[in-house]
PDB file of C-alpha atoms in Angstrom:
ATOM      1  CA  MET F   1      15.078   2.060   9.429  1.00  0.00           C
ATOM      2  CA  PHE F   2      17.665   1.154  11.864  1.00  0.00           C
ATOM      3  CA  GLY F   3      16.188  -1.031  14.485  1.00  0.00           C
ATOM      4  CA  TYR F   4      17.809  -0.155  17.315  1.00  0.00           C
ATOM      5  CA  VAL F   5      14.773   2.040  19.296  1.00  0.00           C
ATOM      6  CA  LYS F   6      12.733  -0.890  20.663  1.00  0.00           C
ATOM      7  CA  ALA F   7      11.057  -1.873  24.089  1.00  0.00           C
ATOM      8  CA  TYR F   8      12.615  -4.428  26.131  1.00  0.00           C
ATOM      9  CA  THR F   9       9.169  -6.411  25.781  1.00  0.00           C
ATOM     10  CA  PRO F  10       9.972  -9.067  29.003  1.00  0.00           C
ATOM     11  CA  GLU F  11       9.120  -5.799  31.083  1.00  0.00           C
ATOM     12  CA  LEU F  12       6.567  -4.153  29.388  1.00  0.00           C
ATOM     13  CA  LYS F  13       2.990  -4.848  31.282  1.00  0.00           C
ATOM     14  CA  VAL F  14       0.398  -6.345  29.070  1.00  0.00           C
ATOM     15  CA  ARG F  15      -1.569  -3.310  28.506  1.00  0.00           C
ATOM     16  CA  GLU F  16       1.826  -1.784  27.518  1.00  0.00           C
ATOM     17  CA  SER F  17       2.209  -4.618  25.471  1.00  0.00           C
ATOM     18  CA  ASP F  18      -0.973  -3.898  23.597  1.00  0.00           C
ATOM     19  CA  TYR F  19      -0.853  -0.424  23.720  1.00  0.00           C
ATOM     20  CA  TYR F  20       2.625  -0.666  21.642  1.00  0.00           C
ATOM     21  CA  ARG F  21       1.798  -3.007  19.028  1.00  0.00           C
ATOM     22  CA  ALA F  22      -1.266  -0.815  18.764  1.00  0.00           C
ATOM     23  CA  VAL F  23       0.420   1.984  17.788  1.00  0.00           C
ATOM     24  CA  TYR F  24       2.608   0.172  15.276  1.00  0.00           C
ATOM     25  CA  CYS F  25      -0.332  -1.302  13.660  1.00  0.00           C
ATOM     26  CA  GLY F  26      -2.262   2.437  13.843  1.00  0.00           C
ATOM     27  CA  LEU F  27       1.117   4.058  12.738  1.00  0.00           C
ATOM     28  CA  CYS F  28       1.002   1.504   9.571  1.00  0.00           C
ATOM     29  CA  ARG F  29      -2.493   2.244   8.857  1.00  0.00           C
ATOM     30  CA  ALA F  30      -1.795   5.973   8.669  1.00  0.00           C
ATOM     31  CA  MET F  31       1.365   5.513   6.442  1.00  0.00           C
ATOM     32  CA  LYS F  32      -1.019   3.550   4.215  1.00  0.00           C
ATOM     33  CA  SER F  33      -3.602   6.072   4.277  1.00  0.00           C
ATOM     34  CA  ARG F  34      -1.287   9.382   3.630  1.00  0.00           C
ATOM     35  CA  CYS F  35       1.573   7.732   1.718  1.00  0.00           C
ATOM     36  CA  GLY F  36       0.380   4.518   0.236  1.00  0.00           C
ATOM     37  CA  PHE F  37       0.865   0.961   0.675  1.00  0.00           C
ATOM     38  CA  ASN F  38       4.500   0.711  -0.342  1.00  0.00           C
ATOM     39  CA  SER F  39       5.426   3.358   2.108  1.00  0.00           C
ATOM     40  CA  THR F  40       4.487   0.843   4.856  1.00  0.00           C
ATOM     41  CA  LEU F  41       7.509  -0.945   3.714  1.00  0.00           C
ATOM     42  CA  SER F  42       9.941   1.700   5.686  1.00  0.00           C
ATOM     43  CA  LEU F  43       7.646   1.223   8.999  1.00  0.00           C
ATOM     44  CA  SER F  44      10.193   0.476  11.710  1.00  0.00           C
ATOM     45  CA  TYR F  45       9.962   1.108  15.558  1.00  0.00           C
ATOM     46  CA  ASP F  46      12.011   3.535  15.186  1.00  0.00           C
ATOM     47  CA  ILE F  47       9.429   5.556  13.970  1.00  0.00           C
ATOM     48  CA  VAL F  48       6.882   4.363  16.526  1.00  0.00           C
ATOM     49  CA  PHE F  49       9.348   5.796  19.063  1.00  0.00           C
ATOM     50  CA  LEU F  50       8.850   9.193  17.768  1.00  0.00           C
ATOM     51  CA  ALA F  51       5.027   8.570  18.109  1.00  0.00           C
ATOM     52  CA  LEU F  52       5.133   7.588  21.636  1.00  0.00           C
ATOM     53  CA  VAL F  53       6.792  10.521  22.532  1.00  0.00           C
ATOM     54  CA  ARG F  54       4.637  13.322  21.067  1.00  0.00           C
ATOM     55  CA  LEU F  55       1.745  11.397  22.226  1.00  0.00           C
ATOM     56  CA  ALA F  56       3.548  11.193  25.548  1.00  0.00           C
ATOM     57  CA  ILE F  57       4.356  14.984  25.308  1.00  0.00           C
ATOM     58  CA  THR F  58       0.775  15.782  23.747  1.00  0.00           C
ATOM     59  CA  GLY F  59      -1.408  13.510  26.064  1.00  0.00           C
ATOM     60  CA  ALA F  60      -3.544  12.705  23.123  1.00  0.00           C
ATOM     61  CA  SER F  61      -5.929   9.999  23.436  1.00  0.00           C
ATOM     62  CA  GLY F  62      -7.577   7.628  20.922  1.00  0.00           C
ATOM     63  CA  ASN F  63      -9.243   4.077  20.623  1.00  0.00           C
ATOM     64  CA  ILE F  64      -7.687   0.683  20.155  1.00  0.00           C
ATOM     65  CA  LYS F  65     -10.038  -1.191  17.756  1.00  0.00           C
ATOM     66  CA  ARG F  66      -9.533  -4.661  15.832  1.00  0.00           C
ATOM     67  CA  MET F  67      -9.509  -3.622  12.146  1.00  0.00           C
ATOM     68  CA  ARG F  68      -8.419  -5.857   9.299  1.00  0.00           C
ATOM     69  CA  CYS F  69      -5.670  -5.547   7.267  1.00  0.00           C
ATOM     70  CA  PRO F  70      -3.953  -7.402   4.242  1.00  0.00           C
ATOM     71  CA  MET F  71      -1.320  -9.380   6.429  1.00  0.00           C
ATOM     72  CA  HIS F  72      -3.992 -10.100   8.908  1.00  0.00           C
ATOM     73  CA  PRO F  73      -7.405 -10.612   6.680  1.00  0.00           C
ATOM     74  CA  VAL F  74      -9.184 -12.833   8.921  1.00  0.00           C
ATOM     75  CA  ARG F  75      -9.172 -11.272  12.376  1.00  0.00           C
ATOM     76  CA  GLY F  76      -7.587  -8.092  11.861  1.00  0.00           C
ATOM     77  CA  LYS F  77      -5.046  -6.814  14.448  1.00  0.00           C
ATOM     78  CA  PRO F  78      -5.794  -3.734  17.045  1.00  0.00           C
ATOM     79  CA  ALA F  79      -4.866  -0.754  16.024  1.00  0.00           C
ATOM     80  CA  LEU F  80      -4.867   3.100  18.085  1.00  0.00           C
ATOM     81  CA  THR F  81      -6.646   5.628  16.117  1.00  0.00           C
ATOM     82  CA  LEU F  82      -6.533   9.108  17.305  1.00  0.00           C
ATOM     83  CA  VAL F  83      -9.012  11.830  18.927  1.00  0.00           C
ATOM     84  CA  ASN F  84      -8.094  15.643  17.641  1.00  0.00           C
ATOM     85  CA  SER F  85      -4.414  14.369  17.183  1.00  0.00           C
ATOM     86  CA  ASP F  86      -2.255  14.288  13.503  1.00  0.00           C
ATOM     87  CA  VAL F  87       0.343  12.530  15.850  1.00  0.00           C
ATOM     88  CA  LEU F  88       0.109   9.332  13.500  1.00  0.00           C
ATOM     89  CA  ASP F  89      -0.477  11.512  10.245  1.00  0.00           C
ATOM     90  CA  TYR F  90       3.179  13.241  11.073  1.00  0.00           C
ATOM     91  CA  CYS F  91       5.014  10.483  11.937  1.00  0.00           C
ATOM     92  CA  ALA F  92       4.045   8.509   8.774  1.00  0.00           C
ATOM     93  CA  GLY F  93       5.259  11.638   6.663  1.00  0.00           C
ATOM     94  CA  VAL F  94       7.852  11.879   8.712  1.00  0.00           C
ATOM     95  CA  ALA F  95       9.040   8.254   7.779  1.00  0.00           C
ATOM     96  CA  ALA F  96       8.259   8.799   4.101  1.00  0.00           C
ATOM     97  CA  LEU F  97      10.628  11.735   3.761  1.00  0.00           C
ATOM     98  CA  LEU F  98      13.305  10.335   6.069  1.00  0.00           C
ATOM     99  CA  THR F  99      13.089   6.853   3.677  1.00  0.00           C
ATOM    100  CA  GLU F 100      13.160   9.467   0.317  1.00  0.00           C
ATOM    101  CA  GLY F 101      16.345  10.874   2.130  1.00  0.00           C
ATOM    102  CA  LYS F 102      18.072   7.368   2.979  1.00  0.00           C
ATOM    103  CA  LEU F 103      17.659   6.104  -1.230  1.00  0.00           C
ATOM    104  CA  LYS F 104      18.884   9.158  -2.343  1.00  0.00           C
ATOM    105  CA  ASP F 105      22.250   8.901  -0.174  1.00  0.00           C
ATOM    106  CA  ASP F 106      22.266   4.910  -0.999  1.00  0.00           C
ATOM    107  CA  ARG F 107      22.087   5.870  -4.463  1.00  0.00           C
ATOM    108  CA  LEU F 108      25.132   8.047  -4.721  1.00  0.00           C
ATOM    109  CA  ASP F 109      27.337   6.447  -1.611  1.00  0.00           C
ATOM    110  CA  GLU F 110      26.968   2.514  -2.012  1.00  0.00           C
ATOM    111  CA  ARG F 111      27.878   0.151  -4.425  1.00  0.00           C
ATOM    112  CA  GLY F 112      26.601  -3.405  -5.832  1.00  0.00           C
ATOM    113  CA  VAL F 113      23.321  -4.459  -4.661  1.00  0.00           C
ATOM    114  CA  LYS F 114      22.561  -1.617  -2.362  1.00  0.00           C
ATOM    115  CA  ARG F 115      22.773   0.878  -4.575  1.00  0.00           C
ATOM    116  CA  ILE F 116      20.697  -1.274  -7.391  1.00  0.00           C
ATOM    117  CA  ARG F 117      17.943  -1.538  -4.236  1.00  0.00           C
ATOM    118  CA  ALA F 118      18.115   2.259  -3.913  1.00  0.00           C
ATOM    119  CA  ARG F 119      17.533   3.021  -7.737  1.00  0.00           C
ATOM    120  CA  LEU F 120      14.398   0.611  -7.627  1.00  0.00           C
ATOM    121  CA  LEU F 121      13.012   1.821  -4.599  1.00  0.00           C
ATOM    122  CA  LEU F 122      13.793   5.680  -5.019  1.00  0.00           C
ATOM    123  CA  PRO F 123      10.553   6.404  -7.260  1.00  0.00           C
ATOM    124  CA  ALA F 124       8.459   4.827  -5.110  1.00  0.00           C
ATOM    125  CA  ALA F 125       9.792   6.511  -1.988  1.00  0.00           C
ATOM    126  CA  ARG F 126       9.348   9.827  -4.010  1.00  0.00           C
ATOM    127  CA  ARG F 127       5.779   9.443  -5.250  1.00  0.00           C
ATOM    128  CA  ALA F 128       5.222   8.284  -1.054  1.00  0.00           C
ATOM    129  CA  SER F 129       7.258  11.222   0.276  1.00  0.00           C
ATOM    130  CA  LYS F 130       4.944  13.811  -2.177  1.00  0.00           C
ATOM    131  CA  ARG F 131       1.494  12.206  -1.200  1.00  0.00           C
ATOM    132  CA  ALA F 132       2.495  12.785   2.315  1.00  0.00           C
ATOM    133  CA  GLY F 133       1.786  16.448   2.332  1.00  0.00           C
ATOM    134  CA  CYS F 134       4.499  17.660   4.841  1.00  0.00           C
ATOM    135  CA  SER F 135       5.091  21.112   4.895  1.00  0.00           C
ATOM    136  CA  ASP F 136       7.945  22.809   2.896  1.00  0.00           C
ATOM    137  CA  ASP F 137       9.626  23.700   6.307  1.00  0.00           C
ATOM    138  CA  LEU F 138      10.235  20.360   7.341  1.00  0.00           C
ATOM    139  CA  ARG F 139      10.905  18.408   4.214  1.00  0.00           C
ATOM    140  CA  ASP F 140      13.593  21.346   3.833  1.00  0.00           C
ATOM    141  CA  THR F 141      14.734  20.744   7.418  1.00  0.00           C
ATOM    142  CA  ILE F 142      15.464  17.208   6.752  1.00  0.00           C
ATOM    143  CA  ARG F 143      16.975  17.397   3.066  1.00  0.00           C
ATOM    144  CA  ARG F 144      19.477  20.166   4.505  1.00  0.00           C
ATOM    145  CA  TYR F 145      20.601  17.999   7.413  1.00  0.00           C
ATOM    146  CA  LEU F 146      20.898  14.811   5.553  1.00  0.00           C
ATOM    147  CA  SER F 147      23.021  16.882   2.832  1.00  0.00           C
ATOM    148  CA  GLU F 148      25.286  18.366   5.856  1.00  0.00           C
ATOM    149  CA  LEU F 149      25.597  14.865   6.669  1.00  0.00           C
ATOM    150  CA  ASN F 150      26.574  13.547   3.770  1.00  0.00           C
ATOM    151  CA  GLU F 151      29.105  16.168   2.975  1.00  0.00           C
ATOM    152  CA  THR F 152      30.753  15.288   6.445  1.00  0.00           C
ATOM    153  CA  GLU F 153      30.992  11.589   5.881  1.00  0.00           C
ATOM    154  CA  ASN F 154      32.680  12.641   2.636  1.00  0.00           C
ATOM    155  CA  SER F 155      35.207  14.520   4.142  1.00  0.00           C
ATOM    156  CA  ARG F 156      36.370  11.197   6.369  1.00  0.00           C
ATOM    157  CA  PRO F 157      36.520  13.356  10.101  1.00  0.00           C
ATOM    158  CA  GLU F 158      38.458  10.813  12.415  1.00  0.00           C
ATOM    159  CA  SER F 159      35.640  11.908  14.387  1.00  0.00           C
ATOM    160  CA  VAL F 160      32.490  10.171  15.705  1.00  0.00           C
ATOM    161  CA  ASP F 161      31.131  13.176  17.448  1.00  0.00           C
ATOM    162  CA  VAL F 162      31.067  15.305  14.480  1.00  0.00           C
ATOM    163  CA  CYS F 163      28.721  13.278  12.367  1.00  0.00           C
ATOM    164  CA  ALA F 164      26.535  11.839  15.279  1.00  0.00           C
ATOM    165  CA  ASP F 165      25.594  15.382  16.353  1.00  0.00           C
ATOM    166  CA  ILE F 166      24.518  16.479  12.847  1.00  0.00           C
ATOM    167  CA  PHE F 167      22.248  12.806  13.269  1.00  0.00           C
ATOM    168  CA  GLY F 168      21.179  14.270  16.546  1.00  0.00           C
ATOM    169  CA  ARG F 169      19.967  17.461  15.461  1.00  0.00           C
ATOM    170  CA  LEU F 170      18.020  16.462  12.814  1.00  0.00           C
ATOM    171  CA  LEU F 171      15.992  13.852  14.819  1.00  0.00           C
ATOM    172  CA  GLY F 172      15.870  16.570  17.434  1.00  0.00           C
ATOM    173  CA  GLU F 173      14.034  18.887  15.384  1.00  0.00           C
ATOM    174  CA  ILE F 174      12.034  16.355  14.173  1.00  0.00           C
ATOM    175  CA  PHE F 175      10.560  14.908  17.694  1.00  0.00           C
ATOM    176  CA  ALA F 176      10.306  18.632  18.543  1.00  0.00           C
ATOM    177  CA  TYR F 177       8.484  20.153  15.269  1.00  0.00           C
ATOM    178  CA  ARG F 178       5.628  22.396  16.062  1.00  0.00           C
ATOM    179  CA  LEU F 179       4.789  21.583  19.332  1.00  0.00           C
ATOM    180  CA  PRO F 180       3.021  24.077  20.904  1.00  0.00           C
ATOM    181  CA  CYS F 181       4.618  24.422  24.077  1.00  0.00           C
ATOM    182  CA  ASP F 182       7.903  26.009  24.268  1.00  0.00           C
ATOM    183  CA  ARG F 183       8.719  23.473  27.177  1.00  0.00           C
ATOM    184  CA  ASP F 184       7.423  20.458  25.028  1.00  0.00           C
ATOM    185  CA  ARG F 185       9.848  21.557  21.982  1.00  0.00           C
ATOM    186  CA  ARG F 186      12.709  21.570  24.226  1.00  0.00           C
ATOM    187  CA  ILE F 187      11.898  18.760  25.819  1.00  0.00           C
ATOM    188  CA  ALA F 188      11.340  16.756  22.547  1.00  0.00           C
ATOM    189  CA  TYR F 189      14.426  18.097  21.215  1.00  0.00           C
ATOM    190  CA  GLU F 190      16.786  16.497  23.760  1.00  0.00           C
ATOM    191  CA  ILE F 191      14.841  13.097  23.542  1.00  0.00           C
ATOM    192  CA  GLY F 192      15.566  13.198  19.491  1.00  0.00           C
ATOM    193  CA  ARG F 193      18.960  14.613  19.949  1.00  0.00           C
ATOM    194  CA  GLY F 194      20.258  12.131  22.318  1.00  0.00           C
ATOM    195  CA  ALA F 195      17.840   9.388  20.398  1.00  0.00           C
ATOM    196  CA  GLY F 196      19.774  10.470  17.127  1.00  0.00           C
ATOM    197  CA  ARG F 197      23.357  10.223  18.245  1.00  0.00           C
ATOM    198  CA  PHE F 198      22.855   6.905  19.834  1.00  0.00           C
ATOM    199  CA  ILE F 199      21.273   5.455  16.680  1.00  0.00           C
ATOM    200  CA  TYR F 200      24.093   7.046  14.072  1.00  0.00           C
ATOM    201  CA  VAL F 201      27.110   5.580  16.336  1.00  0.00           C
ATOM    202  CA  ALA F 202      25.304   1.897  17.116  1.00  0.00           C
ATOM    203  CA  ASP F 203      24.869   1.984  13.454  1.00  0.00           C
ATOM    204  CA  ALA F 204      28.332   3.047  12.470  1.00  0.00           C
ATOM    205  CA  ALA F 205      29.381   0.084  14.816  1.00  0.00           C
ATOM    206  CA  ASP F 206      27.422  -2.445  13.960  1.00  0.00           C
ATOM    207  CA  ASP F 207      28.184  -1.821  10.280  1.00  0.00           C
ATOM    208  CA  ALA F 208      32.013  -1.718  10.939  1.00  0.00           C
ATOM    209  CA  THR F 209      32.809  -5.152   9.673  1.00  0.00           C
ATOM    210  CA  GLU F 210      31.057  -4.886   6.746  1.00  0.00           C
ATOM    211  CA  ASP F 211      32.138  -1.433   6.009  1.00  0.00           C
ATOM    212  CA  ALA F 212      35.617  -2.541   6.518  1.00  0.00           C
ATOM    213  CA  ALA F 213      35.700  -5.288   4.280  1.00  0.00           C
ATOM    214  CA  ALA F 214      33.720  -3.078   1.580  1.00  0.00           C
ATOM    215  CA  GLY F 215      36.399  -0.103   2.245  1.00  0.00           C
ATOM    216  CA  ARG F 216      33.569   2.147   3.054  1.00  0.00           C
ATOM    217  CA  TYR F 217      33.995   5.426   5.437  1.00  0.00           C
ATOM    218  CA  ASN F 218      32.909   4.312   8.984  1.00  0.00           C
ATOM    219  CA  PRO F 219      33.287   6.897  11.926  1.00  0.00           C
ATOM    220  CA  VAL F 220      33.666   4.520  14.499  1.00  0.00           C
ATOM    221  CA  LEU F 221      36.098   2.559  12.611  1.00  0.00           C
ATOM    222  CA  SER F 222      38.231   5.283  11.492  1.00  0.00           C
ATOM    223  CA  LEU F 223      38.472   6.334  15.330  1.00  0.00           C
ATOM    224  CA  TRP F 224      38.963   2.514  16.336  1.00  0.00           C
ATOM    225  CA  ARG F 225      40.652   0.962  13.526  1.00  0.00           C
ATOM    226  CA  ASP F 226      43.710  -0.022  15.817  1.00  0.00           C
ATOM    227  CA  HIS F 227      41.386  -1.873  18.389  1.00  0.00           C
ATOM    228  CA  PHE F 228      39.700  -3.730  15.148  1.00  0.00           C
ATOM    229  CA  ASP F 229      40.722  -6.991  14.410  1.00  0.00           C
ATOM    230  CA  GLY F 230      38.435  -6.960  10.861  1.00  0.00           C
ATOM    231  CA  GLU F 231      35.395  -8.490  12.972  1.00  0.00           C
ATOM    232  CA  LYS F 232      34.924  -7.283  16.038  1.00  0.00           C
ATOM    233  CA  PHE F 233      36.501  -4.335  18.279  1.00  0.00           C
ATOM    234  CA  ASP F 234      38.751  -5.247  21.066  1.00  0.00           C
ATOM    235  CA  ASP F 235      37.771  -4.862  25.215  1.00  0.00           C
ATOM    236  CA  HIS F 236      39.132  -1.382  25.087  1.00  0.00           C
ATOM    237  CA  ALA F 237      37.004   0.173  22.311  1.00  0.00           C
ATOM    238  CA  LYS F 238      34.116  -1.751  23.196  1.00  0.00           C
ATOM    239  CA  GLU F 239      34.134   0.110  26.854  1.00  0.00           C
ATOM    240  CA  ALA F 240      34.940   3.566  24.962  1.00  0.00           C
ATOM    241  CA  ILE F 241      31.604   2.830  22.184  1.00  0.00           C
ATOM    242  CA  MET F 242      29.585   1.906  25.082  1.00  0.00           C
ATOM    243  CA  THR F 243      29.966   4.791  27.447  1.00  0.00           C
ATOM    244  CA  ALA F 244      29.621   6.934  24.324  1.00  0.00           C
ATOM    245  CA  LEU F 245      26.415   5.065  23.877  1.00  0.00           C
ATOM    246  CA  GLN F 246      25.204   5.835  27.562  1.00  0.00           C
ATOM    247  CA  LEU F 247      26.396   9.398  27.680  1.00  0.00           C
ATOM    248  CA  ASP F 248      23.860   9.987  24.350  1.00  0.00           C
ATOM    249  CA  LEU F 249      20.864   7.788  26.268  1.00  0.00           C
ATOM    250  CA  SER F 250      21.564   9.578  29.230  1.00  0.00           C
ATOM    251  CA  VAL F 251      20.591  13.025  27.488  1.00  0.00           C
ATOM    252  CA  ALA F 252      17.774  11.664  25.863  1.00  0.00           C
ATOM    253  CA  ALA F 253      16.340  10.168  29.781  1.00  0.00           C
ATOM    254  CA  MET F 254      17.161  13.240  31.500  1.00  0.00           C
ATOM    255  CA  ALA F 255      14.553  14.873  28.973  1.00  0.00           C
ATOM    256  CA  VAL F 256      12.062  11.764  29.409  1.00  0.00           C
ATOM    257  CA  GLU F 257      12.055  12.469  33.129  1.00  0.00           C
ATOM    258  CA  LEU F 258      10.762  16.299  32.444  1.00  0.00           C
ATOM    259  CA  ILE F 259       7.459  15.129  30.347  1.00  0.00           C
ATOM    260  CA  ASP F 260       4.253  16.008  32.470  1.00  0.00           C
ATOM    261  CA  THR F 261       1.525  13.306  32.567  1.00  0.00           C
ATOM    262  CA  GLN F 262      -1.754  14.982  32.056  1.00  0.00           C
ATOM    263  CA  THR F 263      -4.841  14.102  34.203  1.00  0.00           C
ATOM    264  CA  GLY F 264      -6.674  11.916  32.156  1.00  0.00           C
ATOM    265  CA  THR F 265      -4.389  11.001  29.464  1.00  0.00           C
ATOM    266  CA  PRO F 266      -3.046   7.370  29.112  1.00  0.00           C
ATOM    267  CA  PRO F 267      -0.289   6.380  30.693  1.00  0.00           C
ATOM    268  CA  GLU F 268       0.802   4.043  28.483  1.00  0.00           C
ATOM    269  CA  PRO F 269       2.888   5.860  26.035  1.00  0.00           C
ATOM    270  CA  LEU F 270       5.218   7.537  28.842  1.00  0.00           C
ATOM    271  CA  SER F 271       5.946   4.138  30.856  1.00  0.00           C
ATOM    272  CA  ILE F 272       6.870   2.545  27.437  1.00  0.00           C
ATOM    273  CA  VAL F 273       8.777   5.233  26.288  1.00  0.00           C
ATOM    274  CA  LYS F 274      11.065   5.088  29.362  1.00  0.00           C
ATOM    275  CA  ASN F 275      11.044   0.961  28.649  1.00  0.00           C
ATOM    276  CA  ILE F 276      12.580   1.739  25.701  1.00  0.00           C
ATOM    277  CA  VAL F 277      15.435   4.426  27.096  1.00  0.00           C
ATOM    278  CA  TYR F 278      16.017   2.483  30.153  1.00  0.00           C
ATOM    279  CA  LEU F 279      16.105  -0.816  28.832  1.00  0.00           C
ATOM    280  CA  GLY F 280      15.254  -1.505  25.378  1.00  0.00           C
ATOM    281  CA  MET F 281      18.327   0.607  24.045  1.00  0.00           C
ATOM    282  CA  PRO F 282      20.902  -0.567  26.253  1.00  0.00           C
ATOM    283  CA  ALA F 283      20.398  -3.876  25.221  1.00  0.00           C
ATOM    284  CA  ALA F 284      20.172  -3.109  21.753  1.00  0.00           C
ATOM    285  CA  ALA F 285      24.037  -1.301  22.355  1.00  0.00           C
ATOM    286  CA  LYS F 286      25.174  -4.678  23.984  1.00  0.00           C
ATOM    287  CA  ALA F 287      23.981  -6.640  20.902  1.00  0.00           C
ATOM    288  CA  VAL F 288      25.640  -4.449  18.595  1.00  0.00           C
ATOM    289  CA  LEU F 289      29.056  -4.709  20.478  1.00  0.00           C
ATOM    290  CA  SER F 290      28.660  -8.399  20.744  1.00  0.00           C
ATOM    291  CA  GLY F 291      28.024  -8.910  17.147  1.00  0.00           C
ATOM    292  CA  LYS F 292      24.769 -10.088  17.491  1.00  0.00           C
ATOM    293  CA  ALA F 293      22.541  -6.965  16.147  1.00  0.00           C
ATOM    294  CA  LYS F 294      23.643  -7.315  12.763  1.00  0.00           C
ATOM    295  CA  ASN F 295      23.449 -11.437  12.613  1.00  0.00           C
ATOM    296  CA  LYS F 296      20.095 -11.254  14.123  1.00  0.00           C
ATOM    297  CA  ARG F 297      18.609  -8.902  11.401  1.00  0.00           C
ATOM    298  CA  ARG F 298      20.474 -11.033   8.356  1.00  0.00           C
ATOM    299  CA  ALA F 299      18.387 -14.145  10.035  1.00  0.00           C
ATOM    300  CA  GLN F 300      15.265 -12.295  10.087  1.00  0.00           C
ATOM    301  CA  LYS F 301      16.095 -11.653   5.986  1.00  0.00           C
TER     302      LYS F 301
END
């Protein structure tokens, strides 16, 4: 997905770091089981964040077991398995639906290699989406918001807020979907909305150089074009963008503080969520505005 919603690992305790990796591996196994092996290619820490939020809110507990997988056939990796909870299965389905939607948009809007890549991967993404078995209302919600976002971007508004709000509302709906308690749904919605707005603005700022060279619409670039030299934004624009990102994070942070921890439930999900919101995402924002985020992902590829 995007890669801006990750924990700041130097500040994680050992048991939190182990739990974080176990959720990632547990989610990977859920994706293989529910959507097929190829679906795991879309696994990201953004989806792990969704799982952690819903684990923290529901208080779901489980076991961490070392399990073998194709990537670690000998020793295996510790993976979380849940008891009487569908959190990981739900997140696996969401990942499949979002991947299909993203590839559909790339097929229509992108050019060159990205469009070819989307066309090649879309059939597999469709199969994974069908296998996910997600309810029709969730599927329709995601399609509706992605369609609204695509139409809005095609109108090329000189506003970051309009597009960011659509993506924020989409993630809000995903985070809150079918949680049994109204209070929990409101909390999850605000966490998702703040995170979604943050992701959209950070991604647009990160893509500014590439979009400017390709002539693609970019809401951050359209608003701050006079403060962009073709490679980076000036200090005035960076300060304004960082302020916007911090405001979006404050929405998520206020909601996170309202999560009630239940007696006997694992404390790690909530502590990791707080690490991500208070440390990991601000670090990602700084990396984006310094130009390091995009370069790092290119190096990894």
